[in-house]
Coordinates of C-alpha atoms and ligand atoms in Angstrom, one line a residue:
M1 CA -3.1 22.0 -26.7
L2 CA -2.8 25.0 -29.0
A3 CA -3.3 28.3 -27.3
R4 CA -4.0 30.2 -30.6
D5 CA -5.0 29.5 -34.2
V6 CA -1.9 28.7 -36.3
V7 CA -1.9 30.2 -39.9
A8 CA 0.1 28.6 -42.7
T9 CA 2.8 31.2 -43.5
R10 CA 3.7 29.2 -46.6
A11 CA 1.9 26.8 -48.9
L12 CA 2.2 23.1 -48.8
P13 CA 3.6 21.7 -51.0
G14 CA 5.8 24.8 -51.3
F15 CA 6.6 24.2 -55.0
D16 CA 5.3 22.0 -57.8
N17 CA 7.1 18.6 -57.4
S18 CA 7.1 15.1 -58.7
A19 CA 5.0 12.4 -57.1
M20 CA 7.0 9.6 -58.8
D21 CA 10.6 8.6 -59.6
G22 CA 10.7 9.0 -63.4
Y23 CA 11.2 11.7 -66.0
A24 CA 9.8 15.2 -66.2
V25 CA 8.6 16.0 -69.7
R26 CA 6.4 18.2 -71.7
A27 CA 3.3 16.2 -72.4
A28 CA 3.2 17.6 -75.9
D29 CA 6.6 16.0 -76.7
T30 CA 5.5 12.6 -75.8
E31 CA 1.9 12.3 -76.9
T32 CA 2.6 9.7 -79.6
A33 CA 4.5 7.4 -77.2
N34 CA 3.4 3.7 -76.9
T35 CA 5.1 0.4 -76.4
E36 CA 5.6 -0.3 -80.1
T37 CA 6.8 3.2 -81.0
P38 CA 8.4 4.8 -77.9
V39 CA 9.3 8.4 -77.9
V40 CA 13.1 8.8 -77.2
L41 CA 14.2 12.0 -75.6
P42 CA 17.7 13.1 -74.5
V43 CA 18.0 13.3 -70.7
A44 CA 19.3 16.8 -70.1
E45 CA 19.4 16.9 -66.3
D46 CA 19.3 14.7 -63.3
I47 CA 17.1 16.1 -60.5
P48 CA 17.3 14.3 -57.1
A49 CA 15.0 15.5 -54.3
G50 CA 16.7 18.5 -52.7
R51 CA 18.4 19.9 -55.8
T52 CA 17.8 23.6 -55.6
D53 CA 19.3 25.3 -58.8
G54 CA 16.2 24.5 -60.9
P55 CA 17.3 24.3 -64.5
P56 CA 14.4 24.7 -66.9
L57 CA 13.2 21.9 -69.2
E58 CA 13.9 22.7 -72.8
A59 CA 11.4 21.5 -75.4
G60 CA 12.3 18.0 -76.8
T61 CA 14.3 16.9 -73.7
A62 CA 13.5 15.1 -70.5
H63 CA 14.9 15.5 -66.9
R64 CA 15.4 12.4 -64.8
I65 CA 13.5 13.3 -61.6
M66 CA 12.9 11.7 -58.2
T67 CA 9.9 11.8 -55.9
G68 CA 9.7 15.1 -54.1
A69 CA 12.1 16.9 -56.4
A70 CA 11.1 20.3 -57.8
L71 CA 9.4 20.1 -61.2
P72 CA 11.5 22.1 -63.7
N73 CA 9.9 25.1 -65.3
G74 CA 8.6 24.0 -68.7
A75 CA 7.7 20.5 -67.6
D76 CA 4.0 19.6 -67.3
A77 CA 4.0 15.8 -66.6
V78 CA 6.0 13.1 -65.0
V79 CA 6.5 9.6 -66.6
P80 CA 7.2 7.0 -63.9
V81 CA 10.5 5.0 -64.5
E82 CA 8.5 1.8 -64.9
L83 CA 7.0 3.2 -68.2
T84 CA 10.4 3.9 -69.7
D85 CA 13.7 2.0 -70.4
G86 CA 15.2 3.9 -67.4
G87 CA 18.0 5.5 -69.5
T88 CA 20.3 8.1 -68.1
T89 CA 21.6 9.8 -71.3
S90 CA 18.4 9.3 -73.3
V91 CA 15.1 7.7 -72.3
A92 CA 12.6 5.7 -74.3
I93 CA 9.1 6.6 -73.1
H94 CA 6.5 3.8 -73.6
Q95 CA 3.3 5.5 -72.7
A96 CA 2.1 9.0 -73.3
P97 CA 1.5 10.9 -70.0
R98 CA -1.6 12.9 -69.3
L99 CA -1.1 16.7 -68.9
G100 CA -0.2 17.2 -65.2
Q101 CA 0.3 13.5 -64.5
H102 CA 2.1 12.7 -61.2
V103 CA 2.7 16.4 -60.5
R104 CA 2.0 17.6 -57.0
R105 CA 0.9 21.2 -57.2
A106 CA 2.1 23.9 -54.9
G107 CA -0.5 24.7 -52.3
E108 CA -2.8 21.8 -53.1
D109 CA -2.5 20.6 -49.5
I110 CA -2.7 24.0 -47.8
S111 CA -2.4 27.5 -49.2
A112 CA -0.4 30.3 -47.6
G113 CA -2.7 32.3 -45.3
A114 CA -5.1 29.5 -44.5
V115 CA -5.7 28.5 -40.9
A116 CA -3.7 25.2 -40.5
L117 CA -4.8 24.3 -36.9
R118 CA -7.4 25.8 -34.6
R119 CA -6.9 27.0 -31.0
G120 CA -7.8 24.1 -28.7
Q121 CA -6.4 21.4 -30.9
V122 CA -4.7 18.7 -28.9
L123 CA -1.4 18.2 -30.6
G124 CA -1.0 14.6 -31.7
A125 CA 1.3 13.0 -34.2
P126 CA -0.3 14.5 -37.4
H127 CA -0.6 18.0 -36.0
L128 CA 3.0 18.1 -34.9
A129 CA 4.0 16.9 -38.4
L130 CA 1.8 19.6 -40.0
L131 CA 3.4 22.3 -37.8
S132 CA 6.9 21.1 -38.7
A133 CA 6.1 20.8 -42.4
L134 CA 5.0 24.5 -42.3
G135 CA 8.3 25.4 -40.7
Y136 CA 7.2 26.0 -37.2
A137 CA 10.0 25.0 -34.7
T138 CA 7.7 26.0 -31.8
A139 CA 4.0 26.5 -31.3
P140 CA 2.0 28.3 -28.6
V141 CA 0.5 25.8 -26.2
I142 CA -1.5 25.7 -23.0
P143 CA 0.8 23.9 -20.6
P144 CA -0.7 20.7 -19.0
I145 CA -1.6 20.7 -15.3
R146 CA 1.2 19.2 -13.3
T147 CA 0.1 16.7 -10.7
I148 CA 1.9 14.7 -8.1
V149 CA 0.5 11.3 -7.1
L150 CA 1.2 9.9 -3.7
S151 CA 0.0 6.6 -2.4
T152 CA 0.0 5.9 1.3
G153 CA -0.1 2.6 3.4
S154 CA 2.3 0.6 5.5
E155 CA 1.1 -2.6 3.8
L156 CA 2.4 -1.4 0.4
V157 CA 5.3 -3.0 -1.4
A158 CA 6.7 -2.1 -4.8
P159 CA 5.9 -4.6 -7.6
G160 CA 8.9 -6.9 -8.2
Q161 CA 9.9 -7.0 -4.5
P162 CA 9.1 -10.0 -2.3
L163 CA 5.8 -9.9 -0.3
R164 CA 5.1 -11.0 3.2
R165 CA 1.7 -12.0 4.5
G166 CA -0.3 -8.9 5.2
E167 CA 1.5 -6.9 2.5
I168 CA 0.2 -6.1 -1.0
Y169 CA 1.7 -4.7 -4.1
E170 CA 1.2 -0.9 -4.6
S171 CA -1.1 -0.3 -7.6
N172 CA -2.9 3.0 -7.1
G173 CA 0.1 5.1 -8.0
I174 CA 0.6 3.9 -11.5
M175 CA -3.1 3.8 -12.0
L176 CA -3.8 7.4 -11.0
A177 CA -0.7 8.7 -12.7
T178 CA -1.7 7.0 -16.0
A179 CA -5.3 8.3 -15.6
V180 CA -3.9 11.9 -15.2
R181 CA -1.8 11.5 -18.3
E182 CA -4.7 10.0 -20.3
A183 CA -6.8 13.0 -19.2
G184 CA -4.1 15.3 -20.8
G185 CA -2.2 16.3 -17.6
E186 CA 1.3 15.6 -16.3
A187 CA 1.9 13.3 -13.4
A188 CA 4.9 12.6 -11.2
Q189 CA 4.3 9.3 -9.4
L190 CA 6.0 9.7 -6.1
R191 CA 7.5 6.8 -4.1
F192 CA 4.6 5.7 -1.8
V193 CA 4.9 6.4 1.9
S194 CA 4.0 4.5 5.1
D195 CA 1.2 5.4 7.5
D196 CA 3.7 7.6 9.4
P197 CA 2.4 11.2 9.4
G198 CA 6.0 12.6 9.6
E199 CA 7.1 10.7 6.5
F200 CA 3.9 11.7 4.6
L201 CA 4.1 15.4 5.5
H202 CA 7.8 15.5 4.7
T203 CA 7.2 14.1 1.3
L204 CA 4.3 16.4 0.6
R205 CA 6.2 19.5 1.7
N206 CA 9.2 18.6 -0.5
R207 CA 7.2 17.9 -3.6
A208 CA 4.1 20.1 -3.4
P209 CA 5.8 23.3 -4.7
E210 CA 6.4 21.6 -8.1
A211 CA 2.7 20.7 -8.5
D212 CA -0.5 22.4 -9.6
L213 CA -2.5 19.6 -7.9
I214 CA -1.7 16.9 -5.4
I215 CA -3.5 13.5 -5.5
T216 CA -3.2 11.1 -2.7
S217 CA -4.8 7.7 -2.1
G218 CA -5.5 5.8 1.1
G219 CA -5.7 6.9 4.7
V220 CA -9.0 8.8 4.6
S221 CA -11.6 6.6 6.2
A222 CA -12.6 6.0 9.9
G223 CA -9.9 3.7 11.4
A224 CA -6.7 4.3 13.3
Y225 CA -3.6 5.1 11.3
E226 CA -5.5 7.2 8.7
V227 CA -2.3 9.0 7.8
V228 CA -3.8 11.4 5.2
K229 CA -6.8 12.5 7.3
D230 CA -4.8 12.7 10.5
S231 CA -2.0 14.7 8.9
L232 CA -4.1 17.1 6.8
A233 CA -7.2 17.8 8.9
Q234 CA -5.1 20.6 10.5
H235 CA -3.9 21.9 7.2
G236 CA -7.0 23.2 5.5
V237 CA -8.2 19.9 4.0
E238 CA -11.8 19.0 4.5
F239 CA -12.7 15.3 5.0
L240 CA -16.2 14.2 4.2
K241 CA -18.4 11.3 3.2
V242 CA -20.0 11.4 -0.3
A243 CA -23.3 9.6 -0.9
M244 CA -21.6 7.5 -3.6
Q245 CA -20.5 3.9 -4.0
P246 CA -17.6 3.3 -4.4
G247 CA -15.8 6.4 -3.3
M248 CA -17.5 7.3 -0.1
P249 CA -14.7 8.8 2.0
Q250 CA -13.1 11.8 0.3
G251 CA -11.0 14.9 1.1
C252 CA -10.1 18.1 -0.7
G253 CA -8.6 21.4 0.1
V254 CA -5.4 23.4 -0.3
F255 CA -2.1 22.2 1.2
E256 CA 0.4 25.0 1.6
N257 CA -0.9 26.8 -1.6
T258 CA -1.3 23.6 -3.6
P259 CA -4.8 22.2 -4.3
I260 CA -5.1 18.6 -3.0
V261 CA -7.6 15.8 -3.5
T262 CA -7.3 12.8 -1.2
L263 CA -8.9 9.7 -2.7
P264 CA -9.9 6.6 -0.8
G265 CA -7.4 3.7 -1.0
N266 CA -9.5 0.9 -2.4
P267 CA -8.4 0.8 -6.0
V268 CA -11.8 0.8 -7.6
S269 CA -12.9 3.6 -5.3
A270 CA -9.8 5.6 -6.2
L271 CA -10.3 5.3 -10.0
V272 CA -14.0 5.9 -9.9
S273 CA -13.5 8.9 -7.7
F274 CA -10.8 10.2 -10.2
E275 CA -13.4 9.9 -13.0
V276 CA -16.1 11.6 -11.1
F277 CA -14.2 14.4 -9.3
I278 CA -10.7 14.9 -10.8
R279 CA -10.8 14.2 -14.5
P280 CA -13.5 16.8 -15.3
A281 CA -11.8 19.4 -13.2
L282 CA -8.4 18.7 -14.8
R283 CA -9.8 18.9 -18.3
R284 CA -11.7 22.1 -17.6
A285 CA -8.7 23.7 -16.0
M286 CA -6.6 22.9 -19.1
G287 CA -9.4 24.3 -21.4
L288 CA -9.8 20.9 -23.1
P289 CA -12.8 20.7 -25.4
S290 CA -14.6 17.7 -23.9
V291 CA -14.6 18.0 -20.1
S292 CA -16.8 15.0 -19.2
R293 CA -16.9 11.5 -20.6
P294 CA -19.5 10.9 -23.2
V295 CA -22.8 9.9 -21.5
I296 CA -24.9 7.3 -23.3
K297 CA -28.3 5.7 -22.6
A298 CA -28.1 1.9 -22.7
E299 CA -30.3 -1.0 -21.9
L300 CA -29.3 -3.2 -18.9
T301 CA -28.8 -6.9 -19.8
E302 CA -29.3 -7.9 -16.2
P303 CA -30.7 -6.6 -13.0
V304 CA -28.7 -4.2 -10.7
R305 CA -29.1 -3.6 -7.0
S306 CA -28.0 -0.3 -5.5
P307 CA -27.9 0.9 -1.9
A308 CA -30.7 3.4 -1.0
G309 CA -29.5 7.0 -0.9
K310 CA -26.3 6.4 -2.7
R311 CA -25.3 7.1 -6.3
Q312 CA -23.7 3.9 -7.5
F313 CA -21.1 3.5 -10.2
R314 CA -20.9 -0.1 -11.5
R315 CA -18.3 -1.5 -13.9
G316 CA -19.9 -2.4 -17.2
V317 CA -19.3 -3.6 -20.7
L318 CA -21.1 -1.4 -23.2
D319 CA -22.1 -2.9 -26.5
R320 CA -22.3 0.2 -28.7
G321 CA -23.9 -1.6 -31.6
R322 CA -26.7 -3.2 -29.6
G323 CA -27.1 -0.3 -27.2
T324 CA -26.9 -2.6 -24.2
V325 CA -24.7 -2.6 -21.1
K326 CA -23.7 -5.7 -19.1
P327 CA -22.8 -4.9 -15.4
I328 CA -19.8 -6.9 -14.5
G329 CA -18.3 -7.9 -11.1
P330 CA -19.7 -7.1 -7.6
P331 CA -20.2 -3.5 -6.4
A332 CA -17.2 -4.0 -3.9
S333 CA -14.3 -1.7 -4.4
H334 CA -11.3 -4.0 -4.4
H335 CA -12.1 -6.0 -7.6
L336 CA -9.4 -4.8 -9.9
R337 CA -10.0 -7.6 -12.5
W338 CA -13.5 -6.3 -13.2
L339 CA -12.3 -2.7 -13.4
A340 CA -9.7 -3.8 -16.0
S341 CA -12.5 -5.6 -18.0
A342 CA -14.9 -2.7 -18.1
N343 CA -15.3 -0.2 -20.8
C344 CA -17.8 2.0 -19.0
L345 CA -19.4 3.0 -15.7
V346 CA -23.1 2.4 -15.1
D347 CA -24.4 5.4 -13.3
V348 CA -27.3 4.3 -11.0
P349 CA -28.9 7.4 -9.4
E350 CA -29.5 7.7 -5.7
G351 CA -33.2 7.1 -5.9
S352 CA -32.9 3.7 -7.8
T353 CA -32.4 0.6 -5.7
D354 CA -33.7 -2.1 -8.0
L355 CA -33.2 -2.0 -11.7
N356 CA -34.3 -4.7 -14.1
A357 CA -32.9 -6.2 -17.2
G358 CA -34.2 -4.0 -20.1
D359 CA -34.3 -0.8 -18.0
A360 CA -32.5 2.2 -19.6
V361 CA -29.5 3.4 -17.6
T362 CA -26.9 6.1 -18.0
V363 CA -23.5 4.9 -19.0
W364 CA -20.1 6.8 -18.9
D365 CA -18.1 5.7 -21.9
L366 CA -14.5 5.2 -20.5
E367 CA -13.0 4.6 -24.0
S368 CA -13.7 8.1 -25.3
D369 CA -12.8 11.6 -24.2
Ligands
LIG401 N1 -15.2 1.7 9.9 C1 -15.2 2.1 8.6 N2 -14.3 1.5 7.8 C2 -14.3 1.8 6.5 C3 -15.1 2.9 6.0 C4 -16.0 3.5 6.9 O1 -16.8 4.4 6.6 N3 -16.0 3.1 8.2 N4 -15.1 3.2 4.7 C5 -14.7 2.1 3.8 C6 -14.6 2.6 2.5 S1 -16.1 2.8 1.7 C7 -13.4 2.8 1.8 S2 -13.4 3.2 0.2 C8 -12.1 2.5 2.5 C9 -11.2 3.7 2.3 O2 -10.1 3.6 3.1 P1 -8.9 4.5 3.1 O3 -9.0 5.6 2.1 O4 -8.6 4.9 4.5 O5 -7.8 3.5 2.5 P2 -6.9 2.5 3.2 O6 -7.6 2.0 4.4 O7 -5.6 3.0 3.3 O8 -7.0 1.3 2.1 C10 -8.2 0.7 1.7 C11 -7.9 -0.5 0.9 O9 -7.2 -0.2 -0.2 C12 -5.9 -0.8 -0.3 N5 -5.0 0.1 -0.8 C13 -4.7 1.3 -0.3 N6 -3.7 2.0 -1.0 C14 -3.4 1.1 -2.0 C15 -2.5 1.2 -3.1 N7 -1.7 2.3 -3.3 N8 -2.4 0.2 -4.0 C16 -3.2 -0.9 -3.8 N9 -4.1 -1.0 -2.8 C17 -4.2 0.0 -1.9 C18 -5.6 -1.1 1.2 O10 -4.7 -2.1 1.3 C19 -7.0 -1.5 1.7 O11 -7.3 -2.8 1.4 O12 -12.3 2.3 3.9 C20 -13.4 1.5 4.2 N10 -13.4 1.3 5.6
MOO402 O1 -16.4 4.2 -0.7 MO1 -15.7 2.7 -0.6 O2 -15.2 3.2 -2.0 O3 -17.2 1.9 -1.2 O4 -15.1 1.1 -0.9

């Protein structure tokens, strides 16, 4: 993201140039040209793109010119090669050009001194091209937040490896690292660790200094072997229950000078918690223009039940045209298929336990920033 406005120090295009492969002429020399009685002119120069010596066009002559080549002084129109006989020593012009035809004027894209890009612009493909076209080899940017993402669980196996009964493939790491990147941050996805506190703390200690934020998943609820909770409760991390479904058990704090958020391990809980707690904080910290997802009102296509006293986030499919939202899948927090089919979250407030089809609900649009 740009840290300051960037001003064009030069115009674009930087010089009058040809928009076509053809012949640079003086329109007045060729005004009688037509197919029956072409105007024939000697070709005095050949001007490929990149030729820099710039010989002027004498009256009564033509220069063969290529797209992007500087228009010679004296020329005021370009005749495309298709409207000529394509000659190299002399050229027969079959159609009279309009004054200024196929000429790209200096500064018609952007003039010198104009603001080319504003502070806060996220630099995508066209913006980087514009900066380069203006001659900027570097640009002042706000660096992205650097996160490390660490999954925990002795049941986890890397995708591609054989699985034994009781084991599952690790999926939170790539999910959360991708979510960070999509939010505009940087993410290093660490190799997941087992439920052994020694291994967990060793990994964190090694990698925390390189991060602005640590994100872990798993090991924060109420059982035995809660590696994250057991290891970090003594290290300035607070563990608590949030009145939210999914995403009830949470933790956050500072681990040896690095902020840390410990998400629950259930995949849907982890991603919903990321959306609710981490994404807005990341974007605000980076100064990005839109901090929260766009929030829309939509009409439910079917009823929704929600536990009393909890804010529920259901997966949904938002039909923007109709203004409706269809809740999909059960509220449970392990249904990845429904998470992958959703384009929004349906935000059911704490006070609502029974919503009917046709009721208006608040929806978080997950497909927009
Ligand atoms: N007695 C209680 N049990 C549970 C409670 C509770 O309050 N009392 N809370 C439940 C809720 S709600 C959630 S959410 C989970 C959170 O548990 P943890 O954060 O401790 O996570 P784990 O137990 O490690 O894992 C939960 C679940 O998710 C799977 N998992 C974990 N990490 C990954 C990963 N990287 N990739 C894919 N799947 C992952 C894990 O195998 C478990 O199935 O606790 C409830 N229990
Ligand atoms: O908070 Mo848990 O996330 O409901 O499954």
